Amino acid sequence: MSGRRGLPRTADLGPRAGLRALATLRWGTAGLYEALEIARDGLGPVFELGFGRFRPVVIGSSEGLREALVLQREALSWRPEGDPVVRLFRRSILVTDGPEHDEARAVMSGAFEARALREAAPEMLAIADDELDRWPEQGKVEAVAAMRRIAWRSFERVFFGYDLRGPELEATLPGLLAALRYIGPGAWVLRGAAGRPPREVRLLERHIRKVIAQPQTGGTMLEALREAFGTERVRDHALTMLIAGHDTSTAQLSWALHLLVRSREWLARATREARAVPAAALAGATADDLPVVEAVLREALRLWPPIHAGARRTVREFQVDGYVVPPGQRVMLSYLLVQRDGTRWREPLVFDPGRWLEGRGAPGPFTWVPFGGGPRNCIGAGFAQLEGRLVLARVLQRFDLAVTRRPLRGAMGATLEPRGGLLGVRRR
Ligand code: HEM
């Protein structure tokens, strides 16, 4: 049987939907997520995307995700050869399979235990405060840049025991941004494979090697990595964790802030709630102490999942939604489509934190999947949720926020992040 016979293709979209999908490319690949939604509306939740040599089978249903992440997970590899993540991260936890992956995950898991996270909370807040001290008394703030500094420094402090600041941070930032541009969608998507990482990435690489070589750290993850692996593998894992562990939190927090300032009701409720917790007690606050802040974050992750898709390749036949996908096929697990599925979520495009309050929640398994699912879900989900809660609450405690007129849109880079908008801020 020919594997993909009958699988709907974007080429089958009618002229009107086809033109709408093409129009999303006016922002280059940054707007590709909109084309996915148009294709899903016209073709159903499982289809083949045709974009140059990039022809993944897109899976946009909860049932399909369950097949891919749990029931038939052995049919899919996490190492789509030729992708920039594989070239940059080489043999790290994110891009290896089987025992090699499982060993790395076991080595790192201690850094994510509840006790380690509790100890991380005051460190995250100290860094957030240090960064918020730099904000203007009254003015405009670029949320992504500001949240990146907090998330990046917190990550290095907690997991590497490294105090990144001042000139070293400024000198390394261009390397980090170059790495993020490199792993995001770009011309390589059309060619089907990425070239070498750009030279600027060496700035980041040099920083990582310096951190790895520092004498004693106290960083919960670096020590475990050093004990288990040689320098090159430590490099691969450390670089991967740094990128996976801060760019996502940056996007989560930036979206939450931008969505909040666009909703008078939820901004007022979240602000009231955050300010009811004494500043000195915030590090110990749980999700139960901050239900509205928590609901805002969950809803931001639903509407704008920072990791909007999982990239895979079939290593054997994979059956989904009545179709048979042959080995060697690129697959895209679309967390975004699933979380905006109108057959499961009421008014899916509306930002409504209320859907998470008063005992309400996701409408079923594999419907809210910002951290993926199954045995290879996000190892850092607990850390990310804690960080989101504490940093968002701290910003609300210290600043009055307002929307500005600068237009905002979603952009698919290394993560799906807000681009363009500015936050209005006034120190209390
Ligand atoms: C809001 C923040 C975050 C989001 C939305 C997020 C999302 C995800 C998703 C969706 C996956 C699965 C990807 C796939 O199916 O292909 C994943 C995996 C992963 N995440 Fe996160 N993540 C976040 C924060 C973090 C943090 C803070 C860390 C580390 C400190 C981290 C480290 C990882 C790693 C290492 C994996 C691969 C796990 C494995 O393959 O075993 N993430 N993340």
Short mmCIF file of C-alpha atoms and ligand atoms in Angstrom, two decimals:
data_model
loop_
_atom_site.label_atom_id
_atom_site.label_comp_id
_atom_site.label_asym_id
_atom_site.label_seq_id
_atom_site.Cartn_x
_atom_site.Cartn_y
_atom_site.Cartn_z
CA MET A 1 0.00 0.00 0.00
CA SER A 2 1.35 3.41 -0.83
CA GLY A 3 1.68 5.03 2.59
CA ARG A 4 0.38 8.48 1.96
CA ARG A 5 -2.39 7.63 -0.51
CA GLY A 6 -5.40 9.64 0.44
CA LEU A 7 -3.63 11.86 2.93
CA PRO A 8 -4.97 15.38 2.31
CA ARG A 9 -2.37 17.83 1.02
CA THR A 10 -2.15 21.59 1.14
CA ALA A 11 -2.01 21.51 -2.68
CA ASP A 12 -5.65 20.31 -2.48
CA LEU A 13 -6.78 23.47 -0.70
CA GLY A 14 -9.19 25.45 -2.86
CA PRO A 15 -7.90 28.65 -4.49
CA ARG A 16 -9.32 30.96 -1.83
CA ALA A 17 -7.83 29.06 1.15
CA GLY A 18 -4.63 28.51 -0.84
CA LEU A 19 -4.27 32.25 -1.40
CA ARG A 20 -4.96 32.99 2.27
CA ALA A 21 -2.32 30.44 3.25
CA LEU A 22 0.18 31.99 0.83
CA ALA A 23 -0.57 35.47 2.18
CA THR A 24 0.63 34.38 5.63
CA LEU A 25 4.10 34.15 4.13
CA ARG A 26 4.31 37.93 3.86
CA TRP A 27 6.24 37.71 7.14
CA GLY A 28 8.34 34.85 5.86
CA THR A 29 8.23 31.64 7.87
CA ALA A 30 7.34 33.67 11.02
CA GLY A 31 3.68 33.52 9.99
CA LEU A 32 3.60 29.86 9.06
CA TYR A 33 1.45 28.97 12.08
CA GLU A 34 -1.47 30.83 10.49
CA ALA A 35 -1.07 28.77 7.32
CA LEU A 36 -1.32 25.64 9.48
CA GLU A 37 -4.67 26.83 10.85
CA ILE A 38 -5.99 27.60 7.37
CA ALA A 39 -4.88 24.17 6.14
CA ARG A 40 -6.47 22.43 9.13
CA ASP A 41 -9.77 24.24 8.53
CA GLY A 42 -9.77 23.13 4.90
CA LEU A 43 -8.28 19.64 5.15
CA GLY A 44 -8.94 18.30 8.65
CA PRO A 45 -6.51 17.73 11.52
CA VAL A 46 -4.05 15.43 9.69
CA PHE A 47 -2.57 16.56 6.38
CA GLU A 48 0.62 16.87 4.41
CA LEU A 49 2.10 20.36 4.34
CA GLY A 50 3.82 21.26 1.08
CA PHE A 51 6.40 23.98 1.50
CA GLY A 52 9.35 23.60 -0.86
CA ARG A 53 11.18 20.44 0.19
CA PHE A 54 9.61 20.70 3.62
CA ARG A 55 6.72 18.26 3.41
CA PRO A 56 5.83 17.08 6.91
CA VAL A 57 2.71 15.17 7.81
CA VAL A 58 1.07 17.54 10.29
CA ILE A 59 -0.81 16.00 13.20
CA GLY A 60 -3.30 18.38 14.75
CA SER A 61 -5.69 16.20 16.78
CA SER A 62 -5.56 15.01 20.39
CA GLU A 63 -6.01 11.41 19.25
CA GLY A 64 -3.12 11.76 16.80
CA LEU A 65 -0.88 13.18 19.53
CA ARG A 66 -1.71 10.29 21.80
CA GLU A 67 -0.67 7.87 19.06
CA ALA A 68 2.58 9.73 18.43
CA LEU A 69 3.59 10.49 22.01
CA VAL A 70 2.49 7.29 23.72
CA LEU A 71 0.93 4.41 21.80
CA GLN A 72 3.23 4.28 18.74
CA ARG A 73 6.10 6.42 20.01
CA GLU A 74 8.70 3.83 18.94
CA ALA A 75 7.69 4.51 15.33
CA LEU A 76 9.02 8.07 15.57
CA SER A 77 12.55 9.34 15.99
CA TRP A 78 13.44 12.58 17.76
CA ARG A 79 16.44 13.16 15.56
CA PRO A 80 15.27 14.63 12.26
CA GLU A 81 18.67 14.58 10.52
CA GLY A 82 19.50 17.78 8.67
CA ASP A 83 17.56 19.96 11.11
CA PRO A 84 19.58 22.78 12.67
CA VAL A 85 18.78 21.60 16.21
CA VAL A 86 20.63 18.37 15.44
CA ARG A 87 23.61 20.26 13.99
CA LEU A 88 23.81 22.59 16.97
CA PHE A 89 22.92 20.24 19.83
CA ARG A 90 24.71 17.21 18.29
CA ARG A 91 24.05 14.38 20.76
CA SER A 92 22.08 15.92 23.57
CA ILE A 93 18.97 14.80 25.45
CA LEU A 94 16.71 16.64 23.00
CA VAL A 95 17.93 14.98 19.83
CA THR A 96 18.88 11.42 20.78
CA ASP A 97 16.75 8.32 21.07
CA GLY A 98 16.77 5.05 23.01
CA PRO A 99 19.24 4.29 25.83
CA GLU A 100 21.48 7.26 24.99
CA HIS A 101 18.57 9.61 25.59
CA ASP A 102 17.26 7.77 28.65
CA GLU A 103 20.65 7.91 30.36
CA ALA A 104 20.89 11.67 29.85
CA ARG A 105 17.35 12.18 31.13
CA ALA A 106 18.09 10.11 34.25
CA VAL A 107 21.31 12.06 34.95
CA MET A 108 19.49 15.39 34.76
CA SER A 109 16.28 14.45 36.53
CA GLY A 110 17.64 15.23 40.04
CA ALA A 111 17.93 18.91 39.12
CA PHE A 112 14.14 19.04 38.63
CA GLU A 113 13.02 17.38 41.88
CA ALA A 114 10.61 19.28 44.11
CA ARG A 115 13.26 20.11 46.72
CA ALA A 116 15.63 21.53 44.09
CA LEU A 117 12.82 23.68 42.70
CA ARG A 118 11.91 25.01 46.16
CA GLU A 119 15.52 26.04 46.66
CA ALA A 120 15.55 27.70 43.23
CA ALA A 121 12.59 30.00 43.99
CA PRO A 122 14.47 32.69 46.00
CA GLU A 123 17.28 32.73 43.44
CA MET A 124 14.83 33.32 40.58
CA LEU A 125 13.20 36.17 42.48
CA ALA A 126 16.54 37.76 43.36
CA ILE A 127 17.43 37.82 39.68
CA ALA A 128 13.99 39.09 38.69
CA ASP A 129 14.35 41.93 41.24
CA ASP A 130 17.81 42.79 39.99
CA GLU A 131 16.48 43.08 36.43
CA LEU A 132 13.29 44.93 37.44
CA ASP A 133 15.48 47.50 39.23
CA ARG A 134 16.74 48.45 35.76
CA TRP A 135 13.27 49.17 34.36
CA PRO A 136 12.28 52.84 33.95
CA GLU A 137 10.18 54.61 36.60
CA GLN A 138 7.69 55.14 33.83
CA GLY A 139 8.08 54.20 30.19
CA LYS A 140 8.01 51.34 27.72
CA VAL A 141 9.64 47.95 27.93
CA GLU A 142 10.31 45.38 25.25
CA ALA A 143 8.90 42.30 26.99
CA VAL A 144 10.80 39.60 25.11
CA ALA A 145 14.19 41.23 25.67
CA ALA A 146 13.42 41.92 29.33
CA MET A 147 12.06 38.44 30.08
CA ARG A 148 14.98 36.84 28.25
CA ARG A 149 17.45 38.45 30.64
CA ILE A 150 15.52 37.14 33.66
CA ALA A 151 15.01 33.64 32.26
CA TRP A 152 18.58 33.29 30.99
CA ARG A 153 20.22 34.51 34.19
CA SER A 154 17.88 32.40 36.37
CA PHE A 155 18.63 29.32 34.34
CA GLU A 156 22.39 29.74 34.64
CA ARG A 157 22.21 30.62 38.35
CA VAL A 158 20.07 27.63 39.28
CA PHE A 159 21.39 24.91 37.00
CA PHE A 160 25.00 25.98 36.33
CA GLY A 161 25.66 27.88 39.57
CA TYR A 162 26.89 30.73 37.38
CA ASP A 163 26.25 34.42 37.91
CA LEU A 164 25.90 35.80 34.42
CA ARG A 165 25.78 39.60 34.42
CA GLY A 166 27.17 42.85 33.09
CA PRO A 167 29.62 42.94 30.19
CA GLU A 168 29.76 39.15 29.89
CA LEU A 169 26.01 38.94 29.35
CA GLU A 170 26.08 41.74 26.79
CA ALA A 171 29.01 40.15 24.94
CA THR A 172 27.35 36.71 24.84
CA LEU A 173 23.87 37.91 23.86
CA PRO A 174 24.61 38.24 20.09
CA GLY A 175 25.83 34.62 20.12
CA LEU A 176 22.67 33.46 21.86
CA LEU A 177 20.41 35.37 19.47
CA ALA A 178 22.33 34.00 16.47
CA ALA A 179 21.84 30.46 17.78
CA LEU A 180 18.10 31.08 18.20
CA ARG A 181 17.80 32.48 14.67
CA TYR A 182 19.71 29.51 13.34
CA ILE A 183 17.44 26.86 14.91
CA GLY A 184 14.22 28.68 13.98
CA PRO A 185 12.48 28.13 10.67
CA GLY A 186 14.29 29.82 7.79
CA ALA A 187 15.60 29.19 4.30
CA TRP A 188 16.79 25.74 5.41
CA VAL A 189 13.16 24.65 5.56
CA LEU A 190 12.88 25.10 1.77
CA ARG A 191 16.22 23.36 1.14
CA GLY A 192 15.33 20.51 3.49
CA ALA A 193 18.58 20.68 5.50
CA ALA A 194 20.50 23.30 7.46
CA GLY A 195 24.01 24.60 6.79
CA ARG A 196 26.60 25.09 9.53
CA PRO A 197 25.79 27.34 12.49
CA PRO A 198 26.84 30.97 11.81
CA ARG A 199 30.18 32.22 13.22
CA GLU A 200 28.52 34.39 15.86
CA VAL A 201 27.31 31.25 17.65
CA ARG A 202 30.92 30.84 18.78
CA LEU A 203 30.36 33.64 21.29
CA LEU A 204 27.81 31.44 23.01
CA GLU A 205 29.88 28.31 22.60
CA ARG A 206 32.89 30.04 24.23
CA HIS A 207 30.71 31.11 27.16
CA ILE A 208 29.34 27.59 27.66
CA ARG A 209 32.82 26.08 27.59
CA LYS A 210 33.97 28.62 30.16
CA VAL A 211 31.02 27.78 32.44
CA ILE A 212 31.69 24.06 32.09
CA ALA A 213 35.35 24.57 32.98
CA GLN A 214 34.76 26.72 36.08
CA PRO A 215 36.03 25.00 39.24
CA GLN A 216 33.07 24.39 41.59
CA THR A 217 29.59 25.59 40.83
CA GLY A 218 26.83 24.43 43.14
CA GLY A 219 24.74 24.35 39.96
CA THR A 220 22.45 21.36 40.33
CA MET A 221 22.63 20.18 36.73
CA LEU A 222 26.20 20.91 35.73
CA GLU A 223 27.66 18.83 38.54
CA ALA A 224 25.59 15.80 37.55
CA LEU A 225 26.53 16.22 33.89
CA ARG A 226 30.24 16.52 34.65
CA GLU A 227 30.18 13.35 36.72
CA ALA A 228 28.44 11.36 33.99
CA PHE A 229 29.90 12.62 30.70
CA GLY A 230 33.05 13.87 29.00
CA THR A 231 33.49 17.52 28.02
CA GLU A 232 31.93 17.30 24.53
CA ARG A 233 28.74 15.65 25.73
CA VAL A 234 28.52 18.10 28.63
CA ARG A 235 28.80 20.85 26.01
CA ASP A 236 25.93 19.33 24.00
CA HIS A 237 23.64 18.92 27.00
CA ALA A 238 24.49 22.26 28.63
CA LEU A 239 23.93 24.20 25.41
CA THR A 240 20.65 22.39 24.78
CA MET A 241 19.35 22.92 28.28
CA LEU A 242 20.29 26.58 28.25
CA ILE A 243 18.35 27.17 25.05
CA ALA A 244 15.41 24.86 25.82
CA GLY A 245 15.27 26.14 29.39
CA HIS A 246 15.24 29.89 28.85
CA ASP A 247 13.83 30.74 25.41
CA THR A 248 10.57 28.94 26.21
CA SER A 249 10.16 30.69 29.57
CA THR A 250 10.93 33.97 27.84
CA ALA A 251 8.07 33.41 25.40
CA GLN A 252 5.69 32.17 28.11
CA LEU A 253 6.21 35.24 30.29
CA SER A 254 6.17 37.69 27.38
CA TRP A 255 2.88 36.32 26.06
CA ALA A 256 1.33 36.34 29.53
CA LEU A 257 2.27 40.02 29.99
CA HIS A 258 1.06 41.09 26.55
CA LEU A 259 -2.22 39.19 26.86
CA LEU A 260 -2.84 40.55 30.35
CA VAL A 261 -2.41 44.20 29.40
CA ARG A 262 -4.93 43.67 26.62
CA SER A 263 -7.57 42.47 29.09
CA ARG A 264 -8.63 45.08 31.64
CA GLU A 265 -10.54 42.51 33.74
CA TRP A 266 -7.78 39.92 34.00
CA LEU A 267 -5.05 42.48 34.52
CA ALA A 268 -6.99 43.91 37.47
CA ARG A 269 -7.70 40.49 38.97
CA ALA A 270 -4.15 39.16 38.58
CA THR A 271 -2.64 42.39 39.94
CA ARG A 272 -4.92 42.35 43.00
CA GLU A 273 -4.05 38.74 43.67
CA ALA A 274 -0.28 39.20 43.31
CA ARG A 275 -0.27 42.26 45.57
CA ALA A 276 -2.18 40.40 48.30
CA VAL A 277 0.89 38.18 48.79
CA PRO A 278 3.61 39.94 50.85
CA ALA A 279 6.73 40.48 48.70
CA ALA A 280 8.88 38.54 51.17
CA ALA A 281 6.51 35.54 51.07
CA LEU A 282 6.31 35.23 47.29
CA ALA A 283 9.11 32.65 46.99
CA GLY A 284 7.00 30.19 49.00
CA ALA A 285 3.72 30.89 47.17
CA THR A 286 2.13 27.91 45.42
CA ALA A 287 -0.31 27.74 42.53
CA ASP A 288 -3.12 27.58 45.13
CA ASP A 289 -2.00 30.94 46.53
CA LEU A 290 -2.06 32.52 43.04
CA PRO A 291 -4.91 30.86 41.12
CA VAL A 292 -5.55 33.79 38.77
CA VAL A 293 -1.86 34.22 37.90
CA GLU A 294 -1.71 30.48 37.33
CA ALA A 295 -4.81 30.57 35.09
CA VAL A 296 -3.32 33.44 33.06
CA LEU A 297 -0.16 31.44 32.44
CA ARG A 298 -2.05 28.29 31.48
CA GLU A 299 -4.21 30.23 29.08
CA ALA A 300 -1.20 32.01 27.56
CA LEU A 301 0.47 28.62 27.05
CA ARG A 302 -2.71 27.32 25.41
CA LEU A 303 -3.20 30.15 22.96
CA TRP A 304 0.48 30.75 22.19
CA PRO A 305 2.44 27.58 23.00
CA PRO A 306 6.15 28.56 22.88
CA ILE A 307 6.98 25.15 21.43
CA HIS A 308 4.17 25.09 18.91
CA ALA A 309 5.20 21.75 17.36
CA GLY A 310 7.34 18.68 17.89
CA ALA A 311 9.59 17.62 15.00
CA ARG A 312 9.89 13.90 14.30
CA ARG A 313 10.74 11.44 11.54
CA THR A 314 9.07 8.07 11.14
CA VAL A 315 11.43 5.11 11.55
CA ARG A 316 8.72 2.63 10.69
CA GLU A 317 5.10 2.69 9.57
CA PHE A 318 2.98 5.01 11.66
CA GLN A 319 -0.79 4.85 11.60
CA VAL A 320 -2.82 7.93 12.36
CA ASP A 321 -6.41 8.92 11.75
CA GLY A 322 -6.92 6.09 9.27
CA TYR A 323 -3.78 6.94 7.26
CA VAL A 324 -0.54 4.99 7.05
CA VAL A 325 2.60 7.15 7.12
CA PRO A 326 5.63 5.31 5.69
CA PRO A 327 9.13 5.21 7.26
CA GLY A 328 11.43 8.16 6.53
CA GLN A 329 8.66 10.74 6.57
CA ARG A 330 8.98 14.05 8.42
CA VAL A 331 6.18 14.53 10.97
CA MET A 332 5.09 17.69 12.76
CA LEU A 333 3.13 17.27 15.99
CA SER A 334 1.17 20.50 16.12
CA TYR A 335 0.55 21.44 19.73
CA LEU A 336 -0.80 24.77 18.49
CA LEU A 337 -3.54 23.24 16.32
CA VAL A 338 -4.62 20.92 19.13
CA GLN A 339 -4.85 23.77 21.62
CA ARG A 340 -6.88 25.88 19.19
CA ASP A 341 -9.16 23.03 18.14
CA GLY A 342 -12.69 24.40 17.99
CA THR A 343 -14.20 20.92 18.31
CA ARG A 344 -12.65 20.65 21.80
CA TRP A 345 -12.25 24.23 23.07
CA ARG A 346 -15.06 26.78 23.25
CA GLU A 347 -14.05 30.00 21.41
CA PRO A 348 -10.48 28.77 21.08
CA LEU A 349 -9.04 32.07 19.85
CA VAL A 350 -10.31 34.05 22.85
CA PHE A 351 -7.92 34.68 25.77
CA ASP A 352 -10.04 33.54 28.71
CA PRO A 353 -8.20 32.53 31.89
CA GLY A 354 -11.64 31.82 33.38
CA ARG A 355 -11.63 28.44 31.64
CA TRP A 356 -9.02 27.33 34.19
CA LEU A 357 -10.78 28.57 37.35
CA GLU A 358 -13.36 27.05 39.71
CA GLY A 359 -12.52 23.46 38.96
CA ARG A 360 -12.64 23.88 35.22
CA GLY A 361 -9.76 22.69 33.08
CA ALA A 362 -8.70 21.12 29.81
CA PRO A 363 -11.54 19.40 27.93
CA GLY A 364 -9.76 16.03 27.76
CA PRO A 365 -6.45 14.20 27.59
CA PHE A 366 -3.92 15.58 25.08
CA THR A 367 -5.94 18.77 24.58
CA TRP A 368 -3.58 21.04 26.61
CA VAL A 369 -0.09 20.03 25.63
CA PRO A 370 2.28 23.01 25.93
CA PHE A 371 4.83 20.68 27.53
CA GLY A 372 4.29 17.83 25.07
CA GLY A 373 3.21 14.48 26.51
CA GLY A 374 4.15 10.88 27.21
CA PRO A 375 7.52 9.72 28.59
CA ARG A 376 9.42 12.41 26.68
CA ASN A 377 7.41 15.35 27.84
CA CYS A 378 9.20 18.50 28.96
CA ILE A 379 11.67 17.71 31.74
CA GLY A 380 11.62 21.36 32.82
CA ALA A 381 7.83 21.86 33.06
CA GLY A 382 7.83 22.22 36.87
CA PHE A 383 10.67 24.74 36.77
CA ALA A 384 9.00 26.70 33.97
CA GLN A 385 5.66 26.86 35.77
CA LEU A 386 7.29 27.98 39.00
CA GLU A 387 9.31 30.62 37.19
CA GLY A 388 6.27 31.85 35.26
CA ARG A 389 4.26 32.21 38.47
CA LEU A 390 6.95 33.95 40.52
CA VAL A 391 8.21 36.34 37.85
CA LEU A 392 4.75 37.34 36.63
CA ALA A 393 3.57 37.95 40.19
CA ARG A 394 6.72 39.95 40.98
CA VAL A 395 6.28 42.19 37.94
CA LEU A 396 2.66 42.84 38.99
CA GLN A 397 3.74 43.56 42.56
CA ARG A 398 6.27 46.16 41.49
CA PHE A 399 4.74 47.79 38.39
CA ASP A 400 1.45 49.08 37.04
CA LEU A 401 1.17 47.78 33.49
CA ALA A 402 -0.60 49.21 30.47
CA VAL A 403 -1.05 48.41 26.82
CA THR A 404 0.70 50.59 24.21
CA ARG A 405 -0.36 51.25 20.65
CA ARG A 406 2.58 49.46 19.02
CA PRO A 407 1.05 46.50 17.08
CA LEU A 408 1.83 43.00 18.25
CA ARG A 409 1.87 39.75 16.34
CA GLY A 410 2.99 36.17 16.82
CA ALA A 411 6.23 35.11 15.15
CA MET A 412 7.59 31.64 14.71
CA GLY A 413 11.27 31.73 15.55
CA ALA A 414 12.99 29.18 17.76
CA THR A 415 9.80 29.58 19.79
CA LEU A 416 6.44 31.09 18.93
CA GLU A 417 6.97 34.51 20.51
CA PRO A 418 5.29 37.91 20.54
CA ARG A 419 6.97 40.37 18.22
CA GLY A 420 6.62 44.12 17.87
CA GLY A 421 4.64 45.16 20.95
CA LEU A 422 5.86 47.21 23.89
CA LEU A 423 4.60 47.14 27.49
CA GLY A 424 3.73 50.36 29.25
CA VAL A 425 5.18 50.26 32.80
CA ARG A 426 5.05 52.54 35.88
CA ARG A 427 6.91 51.73 39.08
CA ARG A 428 4.75 51.68 42.20
C1 HEM B 1 7.18 27.49 29.38
C2 HEM B 1 8.34 26.88 29.23
C3 HEM B 1 8.52 25.60 28.47
C4 HEM B 1 7.76 25.07 27.46
C5 HEM B 1 6.49 25.64 26.86
C6 HEM B 1 8.39 23.83 27.06
C7 HEM B 1 7.88 22.97 26.09
C8 HEM B 1 8.43 21.75 25.79
C9 HEM B 1 7.84 20.80 24.88
C10 HEM B 1 6.54 21.00 24.12
C11 HEM B 1 8.65 19.73 24.83
C12 HEM B 1 8.42 18.48 23.97
C13 HEM B 1 8.87 18.80 22.57
C14 HEM B 1 8.49 17.75 21.55
O1 HEM B 1 7.49 17.05 21.71
O2 HEM B 1 9.20 17.68 20.54
C15 HEM B 1 9.77 19.99 25.68
C16 HEM B 1 10.83 19.13 25.87
C17 HEM B 1 11.95 19.47 26.61
N1 HEM B 1 12.11 20.57 27.41
FE1 HEM B 1 10.78 22.06 27.69
N2 HEM B 1 9.51 23.65 27.79
C18 HEM B 1 9.63 24.70 28.68
C19 HEM B 1 10.63 24.88 29.60
C20 HEM B 1 11.72 24.08 29.75
C21 HEM B 1 12.76 24.26 30.73
C22 HEM B 1 12.74 25.36 31.81
C23 HEM B 1 13.70 23.30 30.51
C24 HEM B 1 14.97 23.03 31.24
C25 HEM B 1 15.40 23.70 32.28
C26 HEM B 1 13.23 22.49 29.39
C27 HEM B 1 13.91 21.43 28.85
C28 HEM B 1 13.36 20.53 27.96
C29 HEM B 1 14.04 19.32 27.49
C30 HEM B 1 15.45 18.89 27.84
C31 HEM B 1 13.15 18.65 26.66
C32 HEM B 1 13.39 17.31 25.95
C33 HEM B 1 13.01 16.20 26.91
C34 HEM B 1 13.30 14.80 26.38
O3 HEM B 1 13.39 14.64 25.19
O4 HEM B 1 13.40 13.89 27.21
N3 HEM B 1 12.04 22.98 28.96
N4 HEM B 1 9.61 21.22 26.28
#
